[in-house]
Amino acid sequence: MDEQTRIELEAAAFRRLQKHLQEDRTDVQNIDMMNLTGFCRNCLSRWYQEAAAERGIEMSKDEGREAFYGMPFAQWRDRYQTEASDAQKQAFEVAFEENVGSKKTS
């Protein structure tokens, strides 16, 4: 497989993942994704923002989130986010530390 085809296939897979999380599985909470996988929609939007920065494209955190969520984050949160349980919050603290690092430095 040539390099350009590989890039196109990876981009297509990313777009499908994005669509799946934007449209097909709005019921899946970010906190559950983070607790189970070590990343969530916010991580994906941050990675998108970081990739833009590596290419000299300025993008704010909000712009990165809107690009990934397909709408402003506040709108997504109001539509789809539910209150996390105490158990979810405790598991998140562990998952965040293991996968992102200390909240004090982020």
XYZ file of N, CA and C in Angstrom:
318
model
N 0.857 -1.178 0.000
C 0.000 0.000 0.000
C 0.901 1.238 0.000
N 0.576 2.187 -0.854
C 1.388 3.400 -0.889
C 0.999 4.333 0.263
N 1.887 5.264 0.567
C 1.733 6.175 1.709
C 0.458 7.017 1.615
N 0.156 7.551 0.434
C -1.029 8.394 0.274
C -2.306 7.603 0.535
N -2.371 6.374 0.049
C -3.546 5.532 0.292
C -3.693 5.243 1.772
N -2.572 4.947 2.448
C -2.611 4.697 3.890
C -3.164 5.908 4.632
N -2.689 7.090 4.280
C -3.168 8.327 4.914
C -4.658 8.513 4.670
N -5.096 8.266 3.447
C -6.517 8.424 3.122
C -7.383 7.431 3.893
N -6.905 6.198 4.034
C -7.662 5.202 4.801
C -7.719 5.561 6.282
N -6.594 6.035 6.826
C -6.588 6.467 8.227
C -7.532 7.648 8.436
N -7.531 8.583 7.509
C -8.428 9.738 7.615
C -9.888 9.299 7.533
N -10.183 8.350 6.657
C -11.557 7.846 6.524
C -11.988 7.143 7.807
N -11.089 6.368 8.408
C -11.421 5.679 9.657
C -11.659 6.699 10.773
N -10.835 7.748 10.822
C -11.029 8.794 11.829
C -12.381 9.481 11.628
N -12.706 9.824 10.388
C -13.997 10.487 10.133
C -15.160 9.582 10.536
N -15.026 8.278 10.323
C -16.089 7.351 10.709
C -16.213 7.270 12.227
N -15.075 7.238 12.935
C -15.099 7.266 14.395
C -15.762 8.547 14.886
N -15.391 9.654 14.295
C -15.970 10.940 14.676
C -17.483 10.933 14.468
N -17.942 10.480 13.316
C -19.375 10.419 13.027
C -20.076 9.486 14.018
N -19.461 8.367 14.306
C -20.043 7.407 15.240
C -20.261 8.051 16.611
N -19.261 8.802 17.083
C -19.371 9.439 18.391
C -20.277 10.673 18.366
N -20.347 11.358 17.225
C -21.201 12.550 17.106
C -22.672 12.196 16.948
N -22.949 11.142 16.185
C -24.321 10.879 15.778
C -24.897 9.560 16.283
N -24.092 8.498 16.233
C -24.621 7.169 16.524
C -24.614 6.825 18.012
N -23.642 7.358 18.756
C -23.508 6.992 20.163
C -23.405 8.208 21.069
N -24.352 9.113 20.909
C -24.387 10.287 21.783
C -24.693 9.886 23.226
N -25.188 8.658 23.405
C -25.493 8.172 24.749
C -24.245 7.792 25.536
N -23.149 7.564 24.860
C -21.911 7.183 25.535
C -21.282 8.439 26.130
N -21.130 8.429 27.426
C -20.600 9.591 28.134
C -19.071 9.624 28.037
N -18.524 10.839 27.949
C -17.071 10.995 27.910
C -16.407 10.352 29.118
N -17.000 10.502 30.286
C -16.391 9.955 31.496
C -16.285 8.436 31.405
N -17.277 7.789 30.811
C -17.222 6.334 30.643
C -16.154 5.944 29.628
N -16.047 6.723 28.553
C -14.984 6.460 27.576
C -13.616 6.575 28.234
N -13.406 7.628 28.990
C -12.113 7.844 29.638
C -11.827 6.725 30.631
N -12.827 6.355 31.408
C -12.628 5.319 32.418
C -12.317 3.960 31.794
N -12.885 3.679 30.630
C -12.682 2.378 29.989
C -11.512 2.350 29.016
N -11.275 3.457 28.324
C -10.299 3.427 27.232
C -9.095 4.332 27.451
N -9.226 5.271 28.375
C -8.126 6.202 28.599
C -8.157 7.418 27.694
N -9.214 7.563 26.903
C -9.400 8.763 26.089
C -10.891 8.987 25.889
N -11.240 10.210 25.504
C -12.645 10.548 25.270
C -12.739 11.550 24.123
N -13.911 12.060 23.887
C -14.096 13.051 22.817
C -13.209 14.278 23.032
N -13.073 14.698 24.290
C -12.223 15.864 24.564
C -10.769 15.576 24.207
N -10.311 14.359 24.487
C -8.945 13.980 24.100
C -8.800 14.029 22.586
N -9.762 13.468 21.876
C -9.706 13.478 20.412
C -9.688 14.907 19.873
N -10.484 15.771 20.473
C -10.488 17.166 20.005
C -9.164 17.854 20.326
N -8.551 17.491 21.455
C -7.245 18.056 21.800
C -6.173 17.551 20.837
N -6.227 16.277 20.481
C -5.255 15.727 19.533
C -5.420 16.400 18.167
N -6.647 16.698 17.798
C -6.930 17.414 16.546
C -6.303 18.812 16.603
N -6.514 19.487 17.722
C -5.948 20.826 17.930
C -4.422 20.770 17.891
N -3.823 19.779 18.524
C -2.363 19.634 18.531
C -1.828 19.357 17.130
N -2.541 18.546 16.342
C -2.124 18.276 14.964
C -2.169 19.554 14.137
N -3.181 20.376 14.366
C -3.263 21.668 13.665
C -2.072 22.540 14.047
N -1.764 22.598 15.333
C -0.643 23.423 15.804
C 0.679 22.958 15.192
N 0.862 21.643 15.061
C 2.087 21.106 14.449
C 2.244 21.559 12.997
N 1.141 21.923 12.383
C 1.158 22.383 10.995
C 1.055 23.904 10.889
N 1.217 24.571 12.036
C 1.200 26.030 12.047
C -0.186 26.644 11.971
N -1.212 25.856 12.260
C -2.592 26.333 12.227
C -3.021 26.645 13.656
N -3.355 27.901 13.905
C -3.820 28.283 15.241
C -5.257 27.812 15.430
N -5.488 27.172 16.565
C -6.821 26.675 16.872
C -6.979 26.693 18.378
N -8.024 27.342 18.854
C -8.279 27.373 20.295
C -8.856 26.030 20.745
N -8.878 25.831 22.049
C -9.485 24.641 22.625
C -10.939 24.525 22.187
N -11.674 25.640 22.235
C -13.082 25.635 21.829
C -13.241 25.310 20.346
N -12.360 25.841 19.516
C -12.421 25.547 18.079
C -12.123 24.073 17.812
N -11.154 23.513 18.534
C -10.852 22.092 18.398
C -12.023 21.224 18.809
N -12.646 21.591 19.910
C -13.811 20.821 20.368
C -14.970 20.928 19.367
N -15.217 22.124 18.872
C -16.311 22.274 17.910
C -16.031 21.472 16.641
N -14.774 21.444 16.207
C -14.411 20.668 15.020
C -14.680 19.180 15.246
N -14.414 18.687 16.455
C -14.637 17.266 16.704
C -16.084 16.953 17.064
N -16.714 17.768 17.891
C -18.090 17.509 18.320
C -19.126 17.826 17.240
N -18.757 18.687 16.305
C -19.709 19.086 15.270
C -20.658 20.188 15.726
N -20.384 20.748 16.883
C -21.174 21.836 17.452
C -20.379 22.407 18.614
N -20.726 23.577 19.094
C -20.039 24.095 20.285
C -20.174 23.107 21.449
N -19.109 22.970 22.218
C -19.100 22.013 23.319
C -20.241 22.259 24.299
N -20.532 23.512 24.606
C -21.613 23.820 25.555
C -22.947 23.265 25.053
N -23.164 23.351 23.754
C -24.392 22.813 23.165
C -24.410 21.282 23.300
N -23.285 20.629 23.011
C -23.182 19.174 23.170
C -23.465 18.774 24.621
N -22.810 19.469 25.537
C -22.951 19.161 26.965
C -24.421 19.263 27.383
N -25.085 20.335 26.966
C -26.483 20.536 27.349
C -27.400 19.471 26.749
N -27.098 19.026 25.546
C -27.933 18.027 24.875
C -27.714 16.606 25.371
N -26.447 16.240 25.592
C -26.130 14.829 25.745
C -25.458 14.432 27.056
N -24.824 15.340 27.740
C -24.059 14.956 28.925
C -24.969 14.807 30.130
N -24.741 13.751 30.881
C -25.509 13.510 32.101
C -24.585 13.695 33.302
N -25.170 13.807 34.475
C -24.394 13.969 35.699
C -23.663 12.662 36.005
N -22.391 12.767 36.304
C -21.583 11.591 36.624
C -21.836 11.157 38.065
N -21.825 9.852 38.265
C -21.980 9.308 39.623
C -20.666 9.470 40.377
N -20.722 9.301 41.676
C -19.506 9.365 42.489
C -18.507 8.290 42.053
N -18.999 7.085 41.730
C -18.116 6.000 41.284
C -17.440 6.356 39.958
N -18.185 6.955 39.041
C -17.601 7.384 37.765
C -16.522 8.441 37.999
N -16.802 9.373 38.892
C -15.843 10.439 39.183
C -14.569 9.879 39.804
N -14.701 8.925 40.698
C -13.521 8.314 41.315
C -12.702 7.559 40.271
N -13.373 6.795 39.422
C -12.669 6.049 38.369
C -11.996 7.014 37.397
N -12.631 8.157 37.147
C -12.061 9.152 36.246
C -10.745 9.704 36.793
N -10.697 9.952 38.085
C -9.465 10.476 38.686
C -8.297 9.539 38.401
N -8.523 8.246 38.532
C -7.481 7.252 38.267
C -7.144 7.229 36.776
N -8.169 7.161 35.928
C -7.948 7.087 34.485
C -7.238 8.332 33.967
N -7.621 9.487 34.461
C -6.994 10.736 34.020
C -5.517 10.741 34.386
N -5.215 10.381 35.608
C -3.825 10.357 36.076
C -2.991 9.381 35.249
N -3.552 8.206 34.967
C -2.819 7.187 34.212
C -2.629 7.560 32.747
N -3.579 8.260 32.160
C -3.554 8.487 30.719
C -3.205 9.904 30.291
N -3.459 10.857 31.146
C -3.204 12.256 30.787
C -2.108 12.846 31.670
N -2.163 12.542 32.931
C -1.200 13.084 33.881
C -1.902 13.856 34.964
N -1.136 14.458 35.800
C -1.677 15.202 36.930
C -2.525 16.369 36.456
N -3.668 16.553 37.057
C -4.516 17.704 36.740
C -3.848 19.010 37.135
N -2.933 18.940 38.083
C -2.243 20.161 38.532
C -1.330 20.719 37.455
N -0.863 19.874 36.523
C 0.055 20.337 35.475
C -0.646 20.493 34.132
N -1.903 20.107 34.047
C -2.583 20.193 32.740
C -3.417 21.442 32.629
